[in-house]
Coordinates of C-alpha atoms in Angstrom, one line a residue:
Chain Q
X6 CA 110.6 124.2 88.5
X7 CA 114.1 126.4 89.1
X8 CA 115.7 127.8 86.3
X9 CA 120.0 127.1 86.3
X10 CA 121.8 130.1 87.3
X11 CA 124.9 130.9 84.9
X12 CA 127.2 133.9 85.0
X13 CA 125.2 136.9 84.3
X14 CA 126.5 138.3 80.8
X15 CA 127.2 134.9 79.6
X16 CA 124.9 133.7 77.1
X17 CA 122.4 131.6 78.8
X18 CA 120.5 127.9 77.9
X19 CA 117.3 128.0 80.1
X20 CA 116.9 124.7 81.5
X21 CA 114.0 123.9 83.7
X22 CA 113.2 120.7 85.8
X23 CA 109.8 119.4 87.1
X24 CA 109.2 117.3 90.0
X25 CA 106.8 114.1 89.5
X26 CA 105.4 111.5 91.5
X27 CA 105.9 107.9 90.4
X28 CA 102.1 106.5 89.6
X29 CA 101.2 103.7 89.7
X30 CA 99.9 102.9 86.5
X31 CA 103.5 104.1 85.0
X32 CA 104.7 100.7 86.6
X33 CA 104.7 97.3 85.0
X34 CA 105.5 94.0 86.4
X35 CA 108.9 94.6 86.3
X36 CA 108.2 96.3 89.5
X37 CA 109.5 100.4 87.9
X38 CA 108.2 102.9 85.6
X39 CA 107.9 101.5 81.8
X40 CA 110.4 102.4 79.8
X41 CA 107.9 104.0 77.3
X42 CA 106.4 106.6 80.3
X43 CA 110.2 108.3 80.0
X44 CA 108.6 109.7 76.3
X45 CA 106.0 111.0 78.6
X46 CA 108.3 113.1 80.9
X47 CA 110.3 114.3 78.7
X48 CA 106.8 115.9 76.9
X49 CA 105.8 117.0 80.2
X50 CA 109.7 118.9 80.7
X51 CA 109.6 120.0 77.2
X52 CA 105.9 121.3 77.8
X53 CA 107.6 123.6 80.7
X54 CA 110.3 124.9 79.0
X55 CA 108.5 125.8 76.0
X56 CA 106.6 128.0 78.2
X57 CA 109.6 129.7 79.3
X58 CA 109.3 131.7 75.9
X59 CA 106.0 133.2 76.9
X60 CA 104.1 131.2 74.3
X61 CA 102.9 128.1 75.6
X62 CA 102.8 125.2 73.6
X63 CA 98.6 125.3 73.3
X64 CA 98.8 128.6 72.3
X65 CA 101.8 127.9 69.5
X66 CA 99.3 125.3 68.2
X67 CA 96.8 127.8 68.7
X68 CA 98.7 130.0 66.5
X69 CA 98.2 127.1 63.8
X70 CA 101.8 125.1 64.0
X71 CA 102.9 121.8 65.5
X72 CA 106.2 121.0 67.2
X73 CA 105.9 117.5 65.5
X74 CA 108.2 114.9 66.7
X75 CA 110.6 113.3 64.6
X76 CA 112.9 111.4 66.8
X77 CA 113.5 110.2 70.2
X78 CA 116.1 108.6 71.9
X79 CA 116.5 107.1 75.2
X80 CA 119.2 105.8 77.9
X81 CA 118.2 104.0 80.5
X82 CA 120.2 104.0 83.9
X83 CA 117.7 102.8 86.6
X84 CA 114.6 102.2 87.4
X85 CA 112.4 104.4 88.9
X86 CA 109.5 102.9 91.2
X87 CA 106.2 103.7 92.6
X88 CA 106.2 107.0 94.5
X89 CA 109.2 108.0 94.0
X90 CA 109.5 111.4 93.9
X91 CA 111.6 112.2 90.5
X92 CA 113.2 115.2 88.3
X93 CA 112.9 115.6 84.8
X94 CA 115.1 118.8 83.3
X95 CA 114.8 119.7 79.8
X96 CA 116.6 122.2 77.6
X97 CA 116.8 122.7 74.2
X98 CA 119.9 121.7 72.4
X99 CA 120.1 122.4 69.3
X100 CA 117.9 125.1 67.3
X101 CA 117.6 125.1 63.9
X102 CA 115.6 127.1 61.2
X103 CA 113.1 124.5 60.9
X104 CA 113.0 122.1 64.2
X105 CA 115.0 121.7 67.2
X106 CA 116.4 119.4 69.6
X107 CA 115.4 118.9 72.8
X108 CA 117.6 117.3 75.8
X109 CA 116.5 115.7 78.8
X110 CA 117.4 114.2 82.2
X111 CA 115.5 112.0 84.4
X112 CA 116.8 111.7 88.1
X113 CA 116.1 110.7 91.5
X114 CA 117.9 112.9 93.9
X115 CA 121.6 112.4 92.9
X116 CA 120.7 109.7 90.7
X117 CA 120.2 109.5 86.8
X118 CA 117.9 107.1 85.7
X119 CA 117.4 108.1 82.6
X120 CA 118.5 111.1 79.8
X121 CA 117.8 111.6 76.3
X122 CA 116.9 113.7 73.5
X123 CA 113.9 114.5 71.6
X124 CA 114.0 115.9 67.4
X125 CA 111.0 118.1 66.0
X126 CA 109.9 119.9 63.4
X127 CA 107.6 122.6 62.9
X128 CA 104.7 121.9 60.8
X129 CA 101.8 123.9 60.2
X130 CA 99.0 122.5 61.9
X131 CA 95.9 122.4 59.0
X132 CA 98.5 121.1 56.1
X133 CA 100.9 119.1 58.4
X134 CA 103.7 120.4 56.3
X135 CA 107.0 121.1 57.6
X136 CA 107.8 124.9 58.1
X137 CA 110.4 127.4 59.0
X138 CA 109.8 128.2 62.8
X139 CA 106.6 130.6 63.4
X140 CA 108.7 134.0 62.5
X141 CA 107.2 135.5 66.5
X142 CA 108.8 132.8 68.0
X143 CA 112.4 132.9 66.9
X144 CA 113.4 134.9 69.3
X145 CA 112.3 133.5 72.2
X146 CA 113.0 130.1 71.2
X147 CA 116.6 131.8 70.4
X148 CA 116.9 133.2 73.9
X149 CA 116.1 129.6 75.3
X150 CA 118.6 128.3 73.2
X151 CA 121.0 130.9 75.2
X152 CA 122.0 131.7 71.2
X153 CA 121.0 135.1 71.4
X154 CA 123.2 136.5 74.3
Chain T
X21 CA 102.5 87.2 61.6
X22 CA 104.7 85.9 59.0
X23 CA 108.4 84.6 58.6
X24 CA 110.2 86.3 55.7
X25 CA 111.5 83.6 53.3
X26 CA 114.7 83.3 52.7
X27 CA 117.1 81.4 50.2
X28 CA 117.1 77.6 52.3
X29 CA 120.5 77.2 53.2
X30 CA 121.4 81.0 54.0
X31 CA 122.4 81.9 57.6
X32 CA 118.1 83.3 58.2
X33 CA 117.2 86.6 60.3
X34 CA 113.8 85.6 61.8
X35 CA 111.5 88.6 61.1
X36 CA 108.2 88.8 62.4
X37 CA 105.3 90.8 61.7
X38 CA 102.2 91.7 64.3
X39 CA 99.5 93.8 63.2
X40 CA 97.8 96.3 65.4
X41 CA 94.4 98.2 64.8
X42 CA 95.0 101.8 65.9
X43 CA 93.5 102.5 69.5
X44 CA 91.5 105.8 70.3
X45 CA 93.5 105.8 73.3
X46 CA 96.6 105.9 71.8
X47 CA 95.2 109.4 69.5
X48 CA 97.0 112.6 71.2
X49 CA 95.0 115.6 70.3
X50 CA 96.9 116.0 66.9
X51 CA 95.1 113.8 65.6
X52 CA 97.6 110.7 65.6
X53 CA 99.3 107.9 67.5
X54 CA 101.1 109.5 70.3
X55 CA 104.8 108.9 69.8
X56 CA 105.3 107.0 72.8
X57 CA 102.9 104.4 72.0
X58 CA 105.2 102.7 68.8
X59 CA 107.9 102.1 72.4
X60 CA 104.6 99.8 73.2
X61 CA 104.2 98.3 70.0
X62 CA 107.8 98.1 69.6
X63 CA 107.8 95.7 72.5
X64 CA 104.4 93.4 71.4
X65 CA 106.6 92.7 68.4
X66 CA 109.4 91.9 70.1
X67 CA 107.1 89.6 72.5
X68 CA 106.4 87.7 69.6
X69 CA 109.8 87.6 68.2
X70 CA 111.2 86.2 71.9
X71 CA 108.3 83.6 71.1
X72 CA 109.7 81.9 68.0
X73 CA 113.3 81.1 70.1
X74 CA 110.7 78.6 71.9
X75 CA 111.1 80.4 75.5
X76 CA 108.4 83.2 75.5
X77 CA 109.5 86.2 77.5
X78 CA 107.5 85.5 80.5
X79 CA 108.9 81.8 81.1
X80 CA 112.1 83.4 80.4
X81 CA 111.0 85.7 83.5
X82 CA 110.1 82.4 85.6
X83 CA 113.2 81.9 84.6
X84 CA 114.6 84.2 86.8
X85 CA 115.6 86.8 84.1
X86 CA 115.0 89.8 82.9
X87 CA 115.7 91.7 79.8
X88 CA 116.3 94.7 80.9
X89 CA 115.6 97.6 77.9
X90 CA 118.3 100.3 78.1
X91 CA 118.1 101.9 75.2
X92 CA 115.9 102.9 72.6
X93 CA 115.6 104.8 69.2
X94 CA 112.6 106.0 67.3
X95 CA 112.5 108.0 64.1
X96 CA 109.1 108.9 63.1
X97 CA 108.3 108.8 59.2
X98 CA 104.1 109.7 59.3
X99 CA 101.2 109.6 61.3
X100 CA 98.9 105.9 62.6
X101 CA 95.3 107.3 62.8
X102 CA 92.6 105.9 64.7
X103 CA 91.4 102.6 63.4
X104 CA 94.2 102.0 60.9
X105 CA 95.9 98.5 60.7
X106 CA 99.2 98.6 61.2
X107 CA 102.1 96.3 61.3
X108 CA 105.2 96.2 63.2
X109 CA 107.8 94.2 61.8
X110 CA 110.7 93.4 64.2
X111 CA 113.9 91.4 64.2
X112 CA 117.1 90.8 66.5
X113 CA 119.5 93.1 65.0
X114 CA 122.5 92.3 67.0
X115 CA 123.3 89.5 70.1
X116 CA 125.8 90.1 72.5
X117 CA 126.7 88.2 75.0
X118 CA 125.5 90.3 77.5
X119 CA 122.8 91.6 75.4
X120 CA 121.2 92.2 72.5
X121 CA 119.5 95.1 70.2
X122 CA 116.2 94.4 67.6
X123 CA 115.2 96.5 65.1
X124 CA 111.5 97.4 64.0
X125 CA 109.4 98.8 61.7
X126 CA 105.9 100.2 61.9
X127 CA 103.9 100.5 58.2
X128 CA 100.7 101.2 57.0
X129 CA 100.3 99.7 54.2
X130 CA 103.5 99.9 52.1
X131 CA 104.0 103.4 54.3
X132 CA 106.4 103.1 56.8
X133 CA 105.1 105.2 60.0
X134 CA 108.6 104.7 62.7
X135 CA 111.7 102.5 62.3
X136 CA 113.9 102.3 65.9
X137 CA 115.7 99.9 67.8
X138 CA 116.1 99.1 71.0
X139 CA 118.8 97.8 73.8
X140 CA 118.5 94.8 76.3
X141 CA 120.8 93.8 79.1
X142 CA 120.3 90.5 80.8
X143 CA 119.8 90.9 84.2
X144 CA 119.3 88.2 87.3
X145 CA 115.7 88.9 88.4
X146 CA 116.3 88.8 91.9
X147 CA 119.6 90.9 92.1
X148 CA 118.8 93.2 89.0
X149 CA 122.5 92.6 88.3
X150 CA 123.4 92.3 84.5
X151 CA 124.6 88.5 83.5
X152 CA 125.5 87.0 80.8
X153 CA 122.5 85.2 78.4
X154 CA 121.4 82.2 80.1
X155 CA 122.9 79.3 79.0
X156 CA 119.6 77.8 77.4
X157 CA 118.6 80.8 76.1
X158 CA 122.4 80.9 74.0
X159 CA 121.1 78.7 70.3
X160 CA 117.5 79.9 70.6
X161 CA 118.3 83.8 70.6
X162 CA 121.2 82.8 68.0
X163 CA 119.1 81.2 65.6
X164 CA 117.0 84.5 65.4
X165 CA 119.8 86.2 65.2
X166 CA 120.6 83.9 61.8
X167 CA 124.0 83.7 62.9
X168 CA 124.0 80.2 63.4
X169 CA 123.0 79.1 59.8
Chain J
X7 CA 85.3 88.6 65.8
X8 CA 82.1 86.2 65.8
X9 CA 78.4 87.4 66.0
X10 CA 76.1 85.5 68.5
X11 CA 73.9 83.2 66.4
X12 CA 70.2 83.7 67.8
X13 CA 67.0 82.3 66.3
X14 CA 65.9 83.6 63.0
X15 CA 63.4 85.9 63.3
X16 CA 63.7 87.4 66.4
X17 CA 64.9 90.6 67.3
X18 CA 69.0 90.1 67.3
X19 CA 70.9 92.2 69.7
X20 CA 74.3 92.2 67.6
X21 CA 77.3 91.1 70.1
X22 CA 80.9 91.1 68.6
X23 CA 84.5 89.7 70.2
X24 CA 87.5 90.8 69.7
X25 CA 90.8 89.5 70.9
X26 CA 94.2 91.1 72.3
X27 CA 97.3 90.0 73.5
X28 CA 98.2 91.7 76.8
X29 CA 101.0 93.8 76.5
X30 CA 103.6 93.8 78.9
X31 CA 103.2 97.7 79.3
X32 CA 99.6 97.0 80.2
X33 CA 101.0 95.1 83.4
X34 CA 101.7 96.9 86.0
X35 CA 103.9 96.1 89.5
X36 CA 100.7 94.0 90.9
X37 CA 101.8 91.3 87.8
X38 CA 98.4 92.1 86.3
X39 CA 96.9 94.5 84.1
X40 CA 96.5 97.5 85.5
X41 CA 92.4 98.9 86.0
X42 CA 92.6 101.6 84.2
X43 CA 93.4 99.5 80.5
X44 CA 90.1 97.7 80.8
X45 CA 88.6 100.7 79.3
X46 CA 90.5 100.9 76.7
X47 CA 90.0 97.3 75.5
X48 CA 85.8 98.6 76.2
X49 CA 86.5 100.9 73.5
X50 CA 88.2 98.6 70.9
X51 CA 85.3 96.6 71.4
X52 CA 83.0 99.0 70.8
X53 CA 84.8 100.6 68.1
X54 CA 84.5 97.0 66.0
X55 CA 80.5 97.0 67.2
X56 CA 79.9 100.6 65.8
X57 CA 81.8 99.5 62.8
X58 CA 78.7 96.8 62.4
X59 CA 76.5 99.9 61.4
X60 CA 78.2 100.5 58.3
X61 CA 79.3 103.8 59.8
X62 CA 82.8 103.2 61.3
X63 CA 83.1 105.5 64.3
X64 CA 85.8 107.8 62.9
X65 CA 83.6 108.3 60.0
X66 CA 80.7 109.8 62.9
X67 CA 83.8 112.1 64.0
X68 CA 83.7 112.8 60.3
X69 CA 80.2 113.7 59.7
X70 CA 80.7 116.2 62.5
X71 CA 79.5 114.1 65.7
X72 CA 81.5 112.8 68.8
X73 CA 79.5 110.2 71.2
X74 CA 80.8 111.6 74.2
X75 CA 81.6 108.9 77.3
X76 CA 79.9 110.6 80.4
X77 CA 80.0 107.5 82.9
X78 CA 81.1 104.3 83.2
X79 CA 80.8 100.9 85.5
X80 CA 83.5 98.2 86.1
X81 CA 83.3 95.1 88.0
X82 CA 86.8 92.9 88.0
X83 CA 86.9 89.3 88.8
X84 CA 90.3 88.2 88.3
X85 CA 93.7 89.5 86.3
X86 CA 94.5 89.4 83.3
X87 CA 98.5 88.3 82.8
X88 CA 100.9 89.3 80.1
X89 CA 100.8 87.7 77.4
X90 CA 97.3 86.1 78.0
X91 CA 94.7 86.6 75.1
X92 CA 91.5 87.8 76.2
X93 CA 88.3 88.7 74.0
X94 CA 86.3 91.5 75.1
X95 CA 82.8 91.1 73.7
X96 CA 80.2 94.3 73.2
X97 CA 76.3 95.2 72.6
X98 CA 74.4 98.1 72.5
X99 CA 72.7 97.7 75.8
X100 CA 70.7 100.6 75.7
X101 CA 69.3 103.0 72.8
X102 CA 67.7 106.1 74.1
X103 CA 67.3 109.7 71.7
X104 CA 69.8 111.3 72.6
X105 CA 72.7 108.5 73.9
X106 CA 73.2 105.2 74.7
X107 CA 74.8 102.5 77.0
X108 CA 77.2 99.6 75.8
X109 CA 77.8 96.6 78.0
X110 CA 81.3 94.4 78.1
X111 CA 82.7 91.1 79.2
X112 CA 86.7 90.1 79.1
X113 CA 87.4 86.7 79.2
X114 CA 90.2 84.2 79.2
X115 CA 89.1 81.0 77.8
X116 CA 86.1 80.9 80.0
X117 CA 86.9 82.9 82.7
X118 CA 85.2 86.3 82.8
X119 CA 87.7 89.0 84.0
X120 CA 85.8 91.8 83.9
X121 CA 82.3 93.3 83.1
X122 CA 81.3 97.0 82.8
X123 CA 79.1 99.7 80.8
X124 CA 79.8 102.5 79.4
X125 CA 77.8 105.7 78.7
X126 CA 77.6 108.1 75.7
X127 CA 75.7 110.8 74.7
X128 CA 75.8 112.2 71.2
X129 CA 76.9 116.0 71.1
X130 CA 77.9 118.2 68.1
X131 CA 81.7 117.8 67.0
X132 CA 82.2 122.0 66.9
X133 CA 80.0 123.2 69.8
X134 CA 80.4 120.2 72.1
X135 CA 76.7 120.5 72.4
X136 CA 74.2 117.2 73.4
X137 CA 72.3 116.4 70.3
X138 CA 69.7 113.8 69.2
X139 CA 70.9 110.9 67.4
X140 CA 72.3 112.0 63.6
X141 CA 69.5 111.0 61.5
X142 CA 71.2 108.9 59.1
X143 CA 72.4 106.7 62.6
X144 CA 69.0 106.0 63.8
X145 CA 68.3 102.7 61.8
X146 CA 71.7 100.9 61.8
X147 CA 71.9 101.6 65.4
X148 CA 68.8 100.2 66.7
X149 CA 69.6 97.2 64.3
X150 CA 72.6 97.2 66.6
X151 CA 70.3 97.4 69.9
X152 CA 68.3 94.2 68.1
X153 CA 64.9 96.8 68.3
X154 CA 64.1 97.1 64.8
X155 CA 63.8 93.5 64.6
Chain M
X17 CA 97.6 119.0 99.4
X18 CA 95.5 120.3 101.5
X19 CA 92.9 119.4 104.3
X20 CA 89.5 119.9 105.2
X21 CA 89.0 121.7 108.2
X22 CA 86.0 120.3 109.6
X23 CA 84.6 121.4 113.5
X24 CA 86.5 120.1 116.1
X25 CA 86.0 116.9 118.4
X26 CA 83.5 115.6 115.5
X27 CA 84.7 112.8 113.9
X28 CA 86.8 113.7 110.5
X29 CA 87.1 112.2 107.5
X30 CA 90.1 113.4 105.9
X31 CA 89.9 114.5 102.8
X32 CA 92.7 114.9 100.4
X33 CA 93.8 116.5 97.2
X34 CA 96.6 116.7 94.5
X35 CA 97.0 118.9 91.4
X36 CA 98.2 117.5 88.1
X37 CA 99.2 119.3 85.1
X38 CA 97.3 117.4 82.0
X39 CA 100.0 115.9 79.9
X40 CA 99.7 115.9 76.2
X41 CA 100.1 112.2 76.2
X42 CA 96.7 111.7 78.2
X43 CA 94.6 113.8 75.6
X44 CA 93.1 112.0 72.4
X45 CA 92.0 113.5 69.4
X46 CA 89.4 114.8 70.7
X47 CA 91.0 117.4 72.1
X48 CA 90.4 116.4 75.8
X49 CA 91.8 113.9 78.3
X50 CA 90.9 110.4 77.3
X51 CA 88.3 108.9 79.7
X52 CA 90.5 105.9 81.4
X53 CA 93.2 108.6 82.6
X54 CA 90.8 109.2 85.5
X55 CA 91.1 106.2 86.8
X56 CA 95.3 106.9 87.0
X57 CA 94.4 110.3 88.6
X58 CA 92.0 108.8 90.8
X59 CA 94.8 106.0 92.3
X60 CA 97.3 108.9 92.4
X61 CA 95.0 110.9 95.0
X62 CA 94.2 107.7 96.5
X63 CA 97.9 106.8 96.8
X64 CA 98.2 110.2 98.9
X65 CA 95.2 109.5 100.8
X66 CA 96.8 106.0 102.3
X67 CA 99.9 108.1 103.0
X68 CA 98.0 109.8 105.4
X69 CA 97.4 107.0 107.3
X70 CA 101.7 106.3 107.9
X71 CA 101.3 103.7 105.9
X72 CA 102.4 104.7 102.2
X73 CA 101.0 102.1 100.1
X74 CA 104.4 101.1 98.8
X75 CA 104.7 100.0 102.5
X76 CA 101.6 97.8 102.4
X77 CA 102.6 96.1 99.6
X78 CA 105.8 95.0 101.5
X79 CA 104.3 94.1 104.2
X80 CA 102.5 91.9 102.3
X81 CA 99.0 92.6 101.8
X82 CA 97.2 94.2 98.1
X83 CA 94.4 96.6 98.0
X84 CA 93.0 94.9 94.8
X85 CA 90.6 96.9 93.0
X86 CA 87.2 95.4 92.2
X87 CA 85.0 98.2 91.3
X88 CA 85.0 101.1 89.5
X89 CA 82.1 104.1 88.7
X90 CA 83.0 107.4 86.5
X91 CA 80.5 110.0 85.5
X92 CA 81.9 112.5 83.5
X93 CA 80.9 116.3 83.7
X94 CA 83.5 118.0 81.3
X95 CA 86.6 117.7 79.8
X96 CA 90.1 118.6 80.8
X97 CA 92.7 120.3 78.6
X98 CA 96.1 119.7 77.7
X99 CA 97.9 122.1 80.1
X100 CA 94.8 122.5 82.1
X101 CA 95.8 122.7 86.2
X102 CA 93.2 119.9 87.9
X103 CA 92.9 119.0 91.0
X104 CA 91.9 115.4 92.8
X105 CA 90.6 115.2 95.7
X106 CA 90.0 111.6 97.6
X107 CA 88.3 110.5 100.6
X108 CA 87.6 107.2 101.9
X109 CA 84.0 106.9 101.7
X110 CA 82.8 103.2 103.1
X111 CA 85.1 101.0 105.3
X112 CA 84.4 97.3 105.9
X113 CA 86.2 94.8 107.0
X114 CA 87.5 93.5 104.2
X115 CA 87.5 95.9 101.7
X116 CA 86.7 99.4 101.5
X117 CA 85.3 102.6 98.6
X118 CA 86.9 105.8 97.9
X119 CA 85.4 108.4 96.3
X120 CA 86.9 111.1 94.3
X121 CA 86.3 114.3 92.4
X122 CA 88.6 116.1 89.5
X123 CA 88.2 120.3 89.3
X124 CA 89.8 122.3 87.3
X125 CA 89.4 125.5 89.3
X126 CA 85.4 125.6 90.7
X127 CA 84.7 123.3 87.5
X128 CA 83.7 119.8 88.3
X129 CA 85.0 117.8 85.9
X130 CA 84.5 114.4 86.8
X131 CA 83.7 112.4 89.9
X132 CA 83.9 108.3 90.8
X133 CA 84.3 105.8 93.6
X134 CA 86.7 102.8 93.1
X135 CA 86.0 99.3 95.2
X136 CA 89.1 97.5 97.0
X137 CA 89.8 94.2 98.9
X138 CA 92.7 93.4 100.7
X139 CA 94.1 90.4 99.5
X140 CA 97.4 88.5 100.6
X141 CA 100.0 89.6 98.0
X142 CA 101.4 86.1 97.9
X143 CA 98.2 83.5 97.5
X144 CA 96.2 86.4 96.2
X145 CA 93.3 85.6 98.2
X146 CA 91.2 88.0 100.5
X147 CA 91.8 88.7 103.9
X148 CA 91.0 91.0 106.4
X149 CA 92.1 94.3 106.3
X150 CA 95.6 93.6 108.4
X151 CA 95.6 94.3 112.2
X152 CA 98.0 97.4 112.6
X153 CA 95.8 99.3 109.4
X154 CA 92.9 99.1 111.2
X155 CA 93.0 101.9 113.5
X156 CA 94.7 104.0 110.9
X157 CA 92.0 103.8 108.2
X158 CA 89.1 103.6 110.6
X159 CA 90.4 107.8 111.8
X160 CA 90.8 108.1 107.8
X161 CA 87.2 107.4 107.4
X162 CA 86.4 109.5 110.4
X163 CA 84.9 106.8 112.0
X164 CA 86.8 106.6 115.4
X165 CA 86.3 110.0 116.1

């Protein structure tokens, strides 16, 4: 995991990448990863970066909310295939008042094999209605968002 | 599975309908469907779809092609629990002649859980390198398309 | 879904089918589907043999009860190909107080794919504790075992 | 990674182990990782354990041969966590000629979590038949299993 360095002063988007190894079982008989183990990543990036804020996503549903997601897409570049070691960065793109919007790239070394974007909304966990964010994690959420300079 | 009826005459859509029963497996510990499952389902619909053009998808793979999925888009609507029935409707929303995009939708009922699409390239098997549909495969995938009433 | 017909009279041991379609996501880059979905399939089947009961399973999770897997056997015979159907029967193949073992078969046609057993032991939804078998589950389940002839 | 230091000049079997980070995806809604995922995690430390040999398995493959997997045996212990750090750790515990058993266990921290062996032939990748284990892997896996001291 690295964080992006960015000019210090500037207001800064965290974005974080982890490293995974190509498994088997993510293959099909195409001979690469299925396109529907990309969703997986991404979950595993967003996971990451949510920690960043100091509230990892157990404990935010811990707290009683869910980050439910509302939409997903994909683009698919190349195929990724058994043991290969790849990236997955993730940052959060867009922040509103009552979800968010998550970005994502998927590489192997210089290459891109996949990016996309992730929508959610914050819902609180025991009524599964949608709600404004969890009021203690604005802020952090803000600073990943590099909104709050 | 079932054809929608149409007026006779009218340039037809095929749209087909699987169900599914809900899988433990694919419950994530909120309680519901993970989201990356309906790519999966997405894609036994769109098996059976493939079917009606006469050349299931893997003879089209002993064919020596391969439709490549390079995009997708999910919007999420409401929750598939363990042991529901569901159904996943899908049709081929737009043919290319490079490629094509079908559209889906996954209901409960007369709840609709997901709509999304998704993006195919044909691509030579062997090489990987995108081609044009396969001459046999032209009427068949045009038919579904209803654009050859 | 079919029940075995056995003589009348004698103690049934209730065994139930039920058929999938194997996705292509089930494949994996062997052409076949990958190990690790056999268990899953296990599980539909039992789900549908639990169902038999009266007491659908995720009505147990209801009452406040989990039947925890804590082992399980698989043998493999041959692969299973996308777009095969295979039925993957179930029966209770062992009732004890506090747990029990199911036993599985996947065919194709006639060709047995796969055999295994899983085990469960009942524990207590909220504490995760081993318990005896919930009361009202005794009698429908050792209908299921065929020892309450 | 890491190995086990055992005394020198006896003979060694090498023992491995990798450390996942429990996706969201693998839980179910039972709050803990769904029991077929250890079967993934189990070929993942076994994919590092044949990497140990020189020969990543990506390489066998090419070079022709399959390490089919015909048995499997989990026992449970406890449940993992989304988030949860565990670790897998692989050995090869029986070598024939033909076919061999690994045997795994998953921690999380001093916690055993699980443990299992899987059963493997080699088979030609093209006819799909069994064979035995290809000349220039012999001497590799025989030091893996400690057994050409």
């Amino acid at each position: 995991m690295r964080r992006m360095s960015l000019p210090p002063g500037a207001p800064r988007r965290t974005e974080i990448e982890v490293a995974v190894e190509v498994r088997y079982a993510e293959t099909d008989q195409m001979g690469v990863v299925h396109h529907a183990n990309y969703l997986v990543w991404f979950e595993l990036a967003r996971t990451r970066l949510c920690r960043e804020t100091g509230y990892p996503y157990a404990d935010i549903e811990q707290l009683g909310y869910l980050l439910m997601v509302v939409g997903a897409r994909l683009r698919y570049r190349g195929g990724a295939h058994y043991g290969d070691q790849v990236t997955i960065s993730a940052q959060l793109a867009k922040l509103g008042s009552r979800g968010m919007t998550f970005a994502y790239r998927v590489r192997r070394g210089e290459t891109l094999l996949a990016e996309g974007e992730t929508d959610h909304l914050w819902v609180e966990r025991q009524t599964r209605r949608p709600c404004s964010i969890p009021a203690p994690l604005k802020e952090p959420f803000a600073r990943l968002a590099g909104s709050s300079g």
